Coordinates of C-alpha atoms and ligand atoms in Angstrom, one line a residue:
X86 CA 13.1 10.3 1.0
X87 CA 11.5 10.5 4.6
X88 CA 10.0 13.7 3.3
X89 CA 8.4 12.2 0.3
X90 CA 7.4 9.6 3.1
X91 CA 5.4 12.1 5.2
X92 CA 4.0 13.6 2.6
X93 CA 2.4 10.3 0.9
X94 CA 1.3 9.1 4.1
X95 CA -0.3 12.3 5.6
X96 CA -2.7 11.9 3.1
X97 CA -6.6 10.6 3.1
X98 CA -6.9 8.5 0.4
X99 CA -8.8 4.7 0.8
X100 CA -10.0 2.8 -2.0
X101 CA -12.0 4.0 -4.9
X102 CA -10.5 7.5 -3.8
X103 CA -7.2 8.0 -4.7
X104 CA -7.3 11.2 -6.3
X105 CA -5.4 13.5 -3.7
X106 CA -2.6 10.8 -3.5
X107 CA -2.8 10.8 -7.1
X108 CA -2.2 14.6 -7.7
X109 CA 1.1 14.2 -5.5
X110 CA 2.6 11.0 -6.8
X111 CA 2.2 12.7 -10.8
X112 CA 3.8 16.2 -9.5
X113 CA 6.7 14.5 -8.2
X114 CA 7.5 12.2 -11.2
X115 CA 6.2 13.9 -14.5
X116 CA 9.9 15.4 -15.0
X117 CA 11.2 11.6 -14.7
X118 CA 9.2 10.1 -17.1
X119 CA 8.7 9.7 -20.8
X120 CA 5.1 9.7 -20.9
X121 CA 1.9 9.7 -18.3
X122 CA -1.2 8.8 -18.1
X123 CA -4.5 7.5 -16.1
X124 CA -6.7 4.3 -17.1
X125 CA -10.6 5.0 -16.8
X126 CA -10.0 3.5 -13.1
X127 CA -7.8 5.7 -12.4
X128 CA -4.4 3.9 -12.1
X129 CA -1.8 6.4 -12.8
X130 CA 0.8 4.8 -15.4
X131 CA 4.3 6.5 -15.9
X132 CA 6.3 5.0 -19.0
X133 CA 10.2 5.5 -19.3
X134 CA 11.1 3.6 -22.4
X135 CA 14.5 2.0 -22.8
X136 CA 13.8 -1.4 -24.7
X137 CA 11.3 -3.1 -26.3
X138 CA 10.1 -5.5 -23.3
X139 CA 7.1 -4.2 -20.9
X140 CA 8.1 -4.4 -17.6
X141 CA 5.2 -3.3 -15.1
X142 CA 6.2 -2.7 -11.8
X143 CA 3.1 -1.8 -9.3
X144 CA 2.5 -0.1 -6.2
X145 CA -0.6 0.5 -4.9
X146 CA -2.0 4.0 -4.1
X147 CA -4.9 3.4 -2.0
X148 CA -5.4 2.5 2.1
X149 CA -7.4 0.6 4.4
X150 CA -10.5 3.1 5.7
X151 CA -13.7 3.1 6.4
X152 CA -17.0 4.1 5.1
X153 CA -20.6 5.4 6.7
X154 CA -23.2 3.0 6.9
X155 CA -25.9 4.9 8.7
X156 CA -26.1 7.9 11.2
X157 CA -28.0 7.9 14.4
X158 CA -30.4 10.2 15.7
X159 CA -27.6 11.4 18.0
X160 CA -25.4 12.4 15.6
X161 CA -22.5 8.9 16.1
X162 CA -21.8 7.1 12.5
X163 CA -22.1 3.8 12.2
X164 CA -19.6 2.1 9.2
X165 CA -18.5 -0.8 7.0
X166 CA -14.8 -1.5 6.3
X167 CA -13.2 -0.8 3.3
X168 CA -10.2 -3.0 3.0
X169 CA -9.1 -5.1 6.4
X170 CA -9.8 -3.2 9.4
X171 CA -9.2 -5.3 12.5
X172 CA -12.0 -3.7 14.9
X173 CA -9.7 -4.7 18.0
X174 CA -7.7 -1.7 16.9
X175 CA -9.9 1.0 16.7
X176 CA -11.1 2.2 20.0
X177 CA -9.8 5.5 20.7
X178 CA -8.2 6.2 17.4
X179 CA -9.0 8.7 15.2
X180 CA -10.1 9.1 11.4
X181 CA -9.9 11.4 9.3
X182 CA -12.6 12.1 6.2
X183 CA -11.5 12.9 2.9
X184 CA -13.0 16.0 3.4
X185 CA -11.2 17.0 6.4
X186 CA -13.7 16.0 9.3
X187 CA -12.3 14.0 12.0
X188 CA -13.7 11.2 14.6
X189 CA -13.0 9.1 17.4
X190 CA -13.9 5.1 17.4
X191 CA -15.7 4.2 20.3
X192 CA -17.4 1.1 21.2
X193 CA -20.7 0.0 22.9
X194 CA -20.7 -2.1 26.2
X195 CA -19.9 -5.6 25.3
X196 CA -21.8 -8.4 27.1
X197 CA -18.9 -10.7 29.2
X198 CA -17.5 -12.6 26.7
X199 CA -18.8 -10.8 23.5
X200 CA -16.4 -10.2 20.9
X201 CA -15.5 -7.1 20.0
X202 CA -16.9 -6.4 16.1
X203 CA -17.5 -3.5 13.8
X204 CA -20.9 -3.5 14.5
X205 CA -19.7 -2.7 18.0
X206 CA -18.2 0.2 17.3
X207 CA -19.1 4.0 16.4
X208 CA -17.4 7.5 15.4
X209 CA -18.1 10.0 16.9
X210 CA -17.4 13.5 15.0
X211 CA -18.6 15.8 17.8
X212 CA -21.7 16.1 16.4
X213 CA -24.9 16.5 18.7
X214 CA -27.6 15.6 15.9
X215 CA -27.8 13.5 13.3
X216 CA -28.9 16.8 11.2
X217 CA -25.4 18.2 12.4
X218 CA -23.4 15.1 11.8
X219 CA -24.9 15.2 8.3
X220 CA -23.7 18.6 7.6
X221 CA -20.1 16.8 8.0
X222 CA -20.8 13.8 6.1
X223 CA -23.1 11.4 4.5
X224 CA -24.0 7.6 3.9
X225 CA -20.9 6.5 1.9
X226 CA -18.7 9.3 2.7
X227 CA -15.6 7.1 3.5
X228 CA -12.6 8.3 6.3
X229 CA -8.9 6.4 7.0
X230 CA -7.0 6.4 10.3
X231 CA -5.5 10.3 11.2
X232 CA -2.2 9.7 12.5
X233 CA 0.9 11.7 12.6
X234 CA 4.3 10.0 10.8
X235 CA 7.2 9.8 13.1
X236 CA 10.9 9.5 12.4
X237 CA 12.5 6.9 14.7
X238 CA 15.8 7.2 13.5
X239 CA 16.1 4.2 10.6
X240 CA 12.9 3.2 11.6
X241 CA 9.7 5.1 11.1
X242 CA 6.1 4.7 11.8
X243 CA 3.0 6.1 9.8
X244 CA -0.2 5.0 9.1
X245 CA -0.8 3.9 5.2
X246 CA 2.9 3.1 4.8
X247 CA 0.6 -0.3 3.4
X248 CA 1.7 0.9 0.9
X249 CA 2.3 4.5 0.2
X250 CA 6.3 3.4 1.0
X251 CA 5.9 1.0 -1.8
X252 CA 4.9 4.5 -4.3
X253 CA 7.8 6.1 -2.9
X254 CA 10.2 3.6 -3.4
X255 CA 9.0 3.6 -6.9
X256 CA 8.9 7.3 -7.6
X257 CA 13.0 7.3 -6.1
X258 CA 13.8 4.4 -8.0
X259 CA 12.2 6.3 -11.2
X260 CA 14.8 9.4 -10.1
X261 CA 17.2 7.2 -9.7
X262 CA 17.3 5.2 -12.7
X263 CA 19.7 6.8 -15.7
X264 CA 20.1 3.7 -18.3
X265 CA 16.6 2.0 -18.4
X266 CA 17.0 -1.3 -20.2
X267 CA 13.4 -2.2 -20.9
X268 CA 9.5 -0.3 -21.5
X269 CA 9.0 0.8 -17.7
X270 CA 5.6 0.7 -16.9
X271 CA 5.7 2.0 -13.1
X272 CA 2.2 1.9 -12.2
X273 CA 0.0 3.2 -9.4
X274 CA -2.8 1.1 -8.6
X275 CA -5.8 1.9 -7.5
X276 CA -8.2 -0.6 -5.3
X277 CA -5.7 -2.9 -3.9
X278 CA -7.3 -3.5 -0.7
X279 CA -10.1 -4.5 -1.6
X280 CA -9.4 -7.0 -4.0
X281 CA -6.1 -6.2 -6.6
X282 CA -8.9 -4.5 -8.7
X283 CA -6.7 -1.8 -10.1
X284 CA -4.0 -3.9 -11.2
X285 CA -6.0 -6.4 -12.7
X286 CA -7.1 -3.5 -15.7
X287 CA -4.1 -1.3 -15.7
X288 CA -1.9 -5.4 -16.5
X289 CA -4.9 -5.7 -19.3
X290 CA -4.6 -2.4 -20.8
X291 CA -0.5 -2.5 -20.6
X292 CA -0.1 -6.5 -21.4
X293 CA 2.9 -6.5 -20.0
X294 CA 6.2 -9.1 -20.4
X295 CA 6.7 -8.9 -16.6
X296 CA 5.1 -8.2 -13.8
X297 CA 6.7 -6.8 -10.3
X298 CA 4.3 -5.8 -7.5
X299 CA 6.3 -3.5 -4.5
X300 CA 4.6 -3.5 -1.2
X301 CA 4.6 -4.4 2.2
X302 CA 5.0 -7.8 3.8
X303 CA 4.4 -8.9 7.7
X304 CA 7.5 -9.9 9.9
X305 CA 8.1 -12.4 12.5
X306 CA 10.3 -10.1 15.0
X307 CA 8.3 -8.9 17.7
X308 CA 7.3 -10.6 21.0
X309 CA 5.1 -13.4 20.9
X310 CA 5.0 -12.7 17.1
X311 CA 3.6 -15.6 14.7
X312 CA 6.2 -17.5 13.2
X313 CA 7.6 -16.0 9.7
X314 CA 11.3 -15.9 8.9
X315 CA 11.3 -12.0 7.8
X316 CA 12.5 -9.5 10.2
X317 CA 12.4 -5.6 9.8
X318 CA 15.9 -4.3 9.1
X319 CA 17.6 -7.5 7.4
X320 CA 17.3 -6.4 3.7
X321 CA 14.6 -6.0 0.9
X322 CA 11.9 -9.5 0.9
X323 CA 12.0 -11.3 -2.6
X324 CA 9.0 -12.8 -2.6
X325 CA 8.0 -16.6 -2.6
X326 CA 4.3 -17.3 -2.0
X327 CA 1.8 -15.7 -0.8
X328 CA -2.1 -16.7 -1.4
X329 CA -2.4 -14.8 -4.5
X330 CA 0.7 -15.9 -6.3
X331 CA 3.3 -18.4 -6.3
X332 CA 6.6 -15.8 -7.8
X333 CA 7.7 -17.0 -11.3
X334 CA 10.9 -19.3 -11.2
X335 CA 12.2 -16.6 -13.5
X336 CA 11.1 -13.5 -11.5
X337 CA 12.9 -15.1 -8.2
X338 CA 15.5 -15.8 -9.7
X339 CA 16.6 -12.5 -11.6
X340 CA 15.3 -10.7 -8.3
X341 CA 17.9 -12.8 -6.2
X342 CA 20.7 -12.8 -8.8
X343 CA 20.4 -8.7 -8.9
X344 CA 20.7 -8.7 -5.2
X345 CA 23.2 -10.5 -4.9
X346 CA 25.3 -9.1 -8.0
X347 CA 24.8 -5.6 -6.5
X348 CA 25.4 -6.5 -2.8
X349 CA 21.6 -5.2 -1.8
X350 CA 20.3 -7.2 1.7
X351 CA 17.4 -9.2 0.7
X352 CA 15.6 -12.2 2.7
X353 CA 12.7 -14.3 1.2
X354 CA 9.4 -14.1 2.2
X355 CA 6.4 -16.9 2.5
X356 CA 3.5 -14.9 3.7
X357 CA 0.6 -17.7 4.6
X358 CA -1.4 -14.8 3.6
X359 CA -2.9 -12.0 2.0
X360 CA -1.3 -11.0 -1.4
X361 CA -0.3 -8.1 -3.9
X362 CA -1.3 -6.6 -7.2
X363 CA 1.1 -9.2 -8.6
X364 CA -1.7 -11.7 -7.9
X365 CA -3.9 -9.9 -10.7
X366 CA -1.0 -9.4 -12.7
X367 CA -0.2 -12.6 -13.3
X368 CA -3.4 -13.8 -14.7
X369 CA -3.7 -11.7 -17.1
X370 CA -4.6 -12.5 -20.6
X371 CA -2.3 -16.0 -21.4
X372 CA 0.0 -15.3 -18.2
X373 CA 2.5 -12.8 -17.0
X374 CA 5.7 -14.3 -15.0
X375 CA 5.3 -11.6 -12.2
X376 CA 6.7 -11.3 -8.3
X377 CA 7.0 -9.1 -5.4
X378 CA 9.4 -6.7 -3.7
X379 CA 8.6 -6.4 -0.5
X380 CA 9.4 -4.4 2.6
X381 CA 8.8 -5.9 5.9
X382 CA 6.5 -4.2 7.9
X383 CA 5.3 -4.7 11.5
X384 CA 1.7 -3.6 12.8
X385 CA 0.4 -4.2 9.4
X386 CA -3.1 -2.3 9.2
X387 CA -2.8 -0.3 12.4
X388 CA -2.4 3.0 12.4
X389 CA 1.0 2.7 13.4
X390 CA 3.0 0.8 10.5
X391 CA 6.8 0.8 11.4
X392 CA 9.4 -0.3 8.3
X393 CA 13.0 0.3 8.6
X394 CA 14.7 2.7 6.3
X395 CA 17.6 0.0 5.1
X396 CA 15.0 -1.8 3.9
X397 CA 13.6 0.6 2.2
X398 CA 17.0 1.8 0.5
X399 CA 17.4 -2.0 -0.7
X400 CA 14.2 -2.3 -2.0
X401 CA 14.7 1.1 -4.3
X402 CA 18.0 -0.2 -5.5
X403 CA 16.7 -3.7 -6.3
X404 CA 13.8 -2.0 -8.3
X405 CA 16.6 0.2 -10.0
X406 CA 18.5 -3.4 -10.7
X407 CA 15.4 -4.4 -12.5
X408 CA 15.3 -1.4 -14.9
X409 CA 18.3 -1.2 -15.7
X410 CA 19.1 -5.2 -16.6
X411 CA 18.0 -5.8 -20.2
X412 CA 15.1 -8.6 -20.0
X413 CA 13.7 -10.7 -22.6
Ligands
ZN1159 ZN1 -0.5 -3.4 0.4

């Protein structure tokens, strides 16, 4: 699975351009699927059929990035943020353009005292006028961070595993799955980051009976670390609350019952922020009892996301739980 891993999150894709993360994800499922197709936003919908209730579950294909603003006469691009980019992380990474070129962050001198924001900050592509710099790229052309994965051990660290490991625990868990119990309708979302926007057509277009989002969730195990009960390497996150959706009595409860049935770790999450396509699912049309898997994830939004493998391995069997456990 690492491999599938690598390949997901070497990948450029932000918001609103998913297509080359797209291409991979359909390659690697179409012969585990009954059917597959894309909404006119581009969500990428795989259906297994095995009973007559529609079960979506959601992950999303798209990352934080960033997008050009403006160029200078020098050549350095100014940008906006697509998704939350913390500018305190930038300086001296790189990004990478969905057309291949790559740049450095680098940040004017700040006065004493002067916080550090995005309109601080620059990328420079090695360009040495704007008329070269626009050879490279243009006003919207939009970049993510360029980082390498690395294999820790049980632990590894890539950029975009927010939430590219949430699409590969769905395309294993569609491998996986032999005796699905219910319409699977294992969705890849486009436009998460910037506002569940994906999710909230593909849930229209699929109305679906249940709705389970898969995706990453903070943790309160390093130094210093804000205070939340999850901890990297203790077990798949069932999902309580976060600020987009307060999980379905039902949803918990089937998601804990299977996890405990089945002997998978799991720990349960209150995140006092952010949210998950679940969010849009659940308002859709007269209501959608809908919750989260999630996999604990430290240095959410860096370039450097680090989950732990075990996790990951209990979140694909708790999605395979859910297939294959006939709902009504
Ligand atoms: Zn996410």
């Amino acid at each position: 699975m690492k491999e599938l891993i690598r390949k997901l999150t070497s990948i450029s894709s932000p918001s609103g351009r998913e297509e080359q993360v797209r291409a991979v994800i359909k390659e690697e499922i179409a012969s585990s699927v009954d059917e597959i197709y894309e909404d006119k936003l581009g969500n990428l919908i795989a259906v297994k059929h095995g009973g007559k209730t529609k079960v979506l579950l959601a992950a999303h294909m798209d990352e934080i990035g960033i997008i050009v603003t403006d160029i200078d006469e020098q050549g350095f691009l100014r940008f906006g943020n697509v998704g939350g980019i913390n500018p305190q992380r930038l300086v001296g990474q790189r990004a990478r353009f969905t057309n291949g070129t790559i740049g450095v962050f680098g940040v004017e001198k700040l006065e004493e005292n002067e916080k550090l924001t995005l309109s601080k900050l620059y990328l420079d592509i090695g360009a040495r006028s704007a008329e070269e710099a626009r050879q490279k790229v243009m006003v919207g052309s939009v970049a993510t961070y360029y980082h390498e994965f690395c294999d820790l051990g049980d632990r590894i660290v890539a950029k975009a595993l927010d939430d590219r490991i949430g699409c590969a625990i769905l395309i294993e868990a569609l491998k996986r799955v032999t005796k699905p119990q219910n319409d699977l309708y294992c969705t890849f979302t486009v436009q998460e980051e910037v506002g569940l926007r994906g999710a909230r057509t593909a849930a229209f277009g699929i109305e679906p009976d249940y709705g389970i989002a898969i995706d990453v969730t903070g943790t309160g195990d390093t130094p210093e670390a804000e205070r939340l009960a999850i901890k990297l390497g203790h077990g798949a996150a069932i999902k309580v609350k976060d600020n987009s959706l307060i999980t379905h009595p039902k949803v918990k409860d089937l998601l804990t019952g299977l996890a405990v049935k089945n002997k998978i770790p799991y720990q349960f999450e209150v995140l006092p922020f952010g949210g998950t396509d679940s969010g849009a699912i659940h308002l859709t049309k007269e209501g959608v009892p809908s919750g989260v898997i999630s996999i604990p994830c430290r240095y959410l939004h860096t370039p450097s996301e680090m989950v732990d493998m075990n996790d990951v391995e209990a979140a694909v069997r708790l999605a395979v739980a859910v297939m294959e456990t006939k709902l009504d």
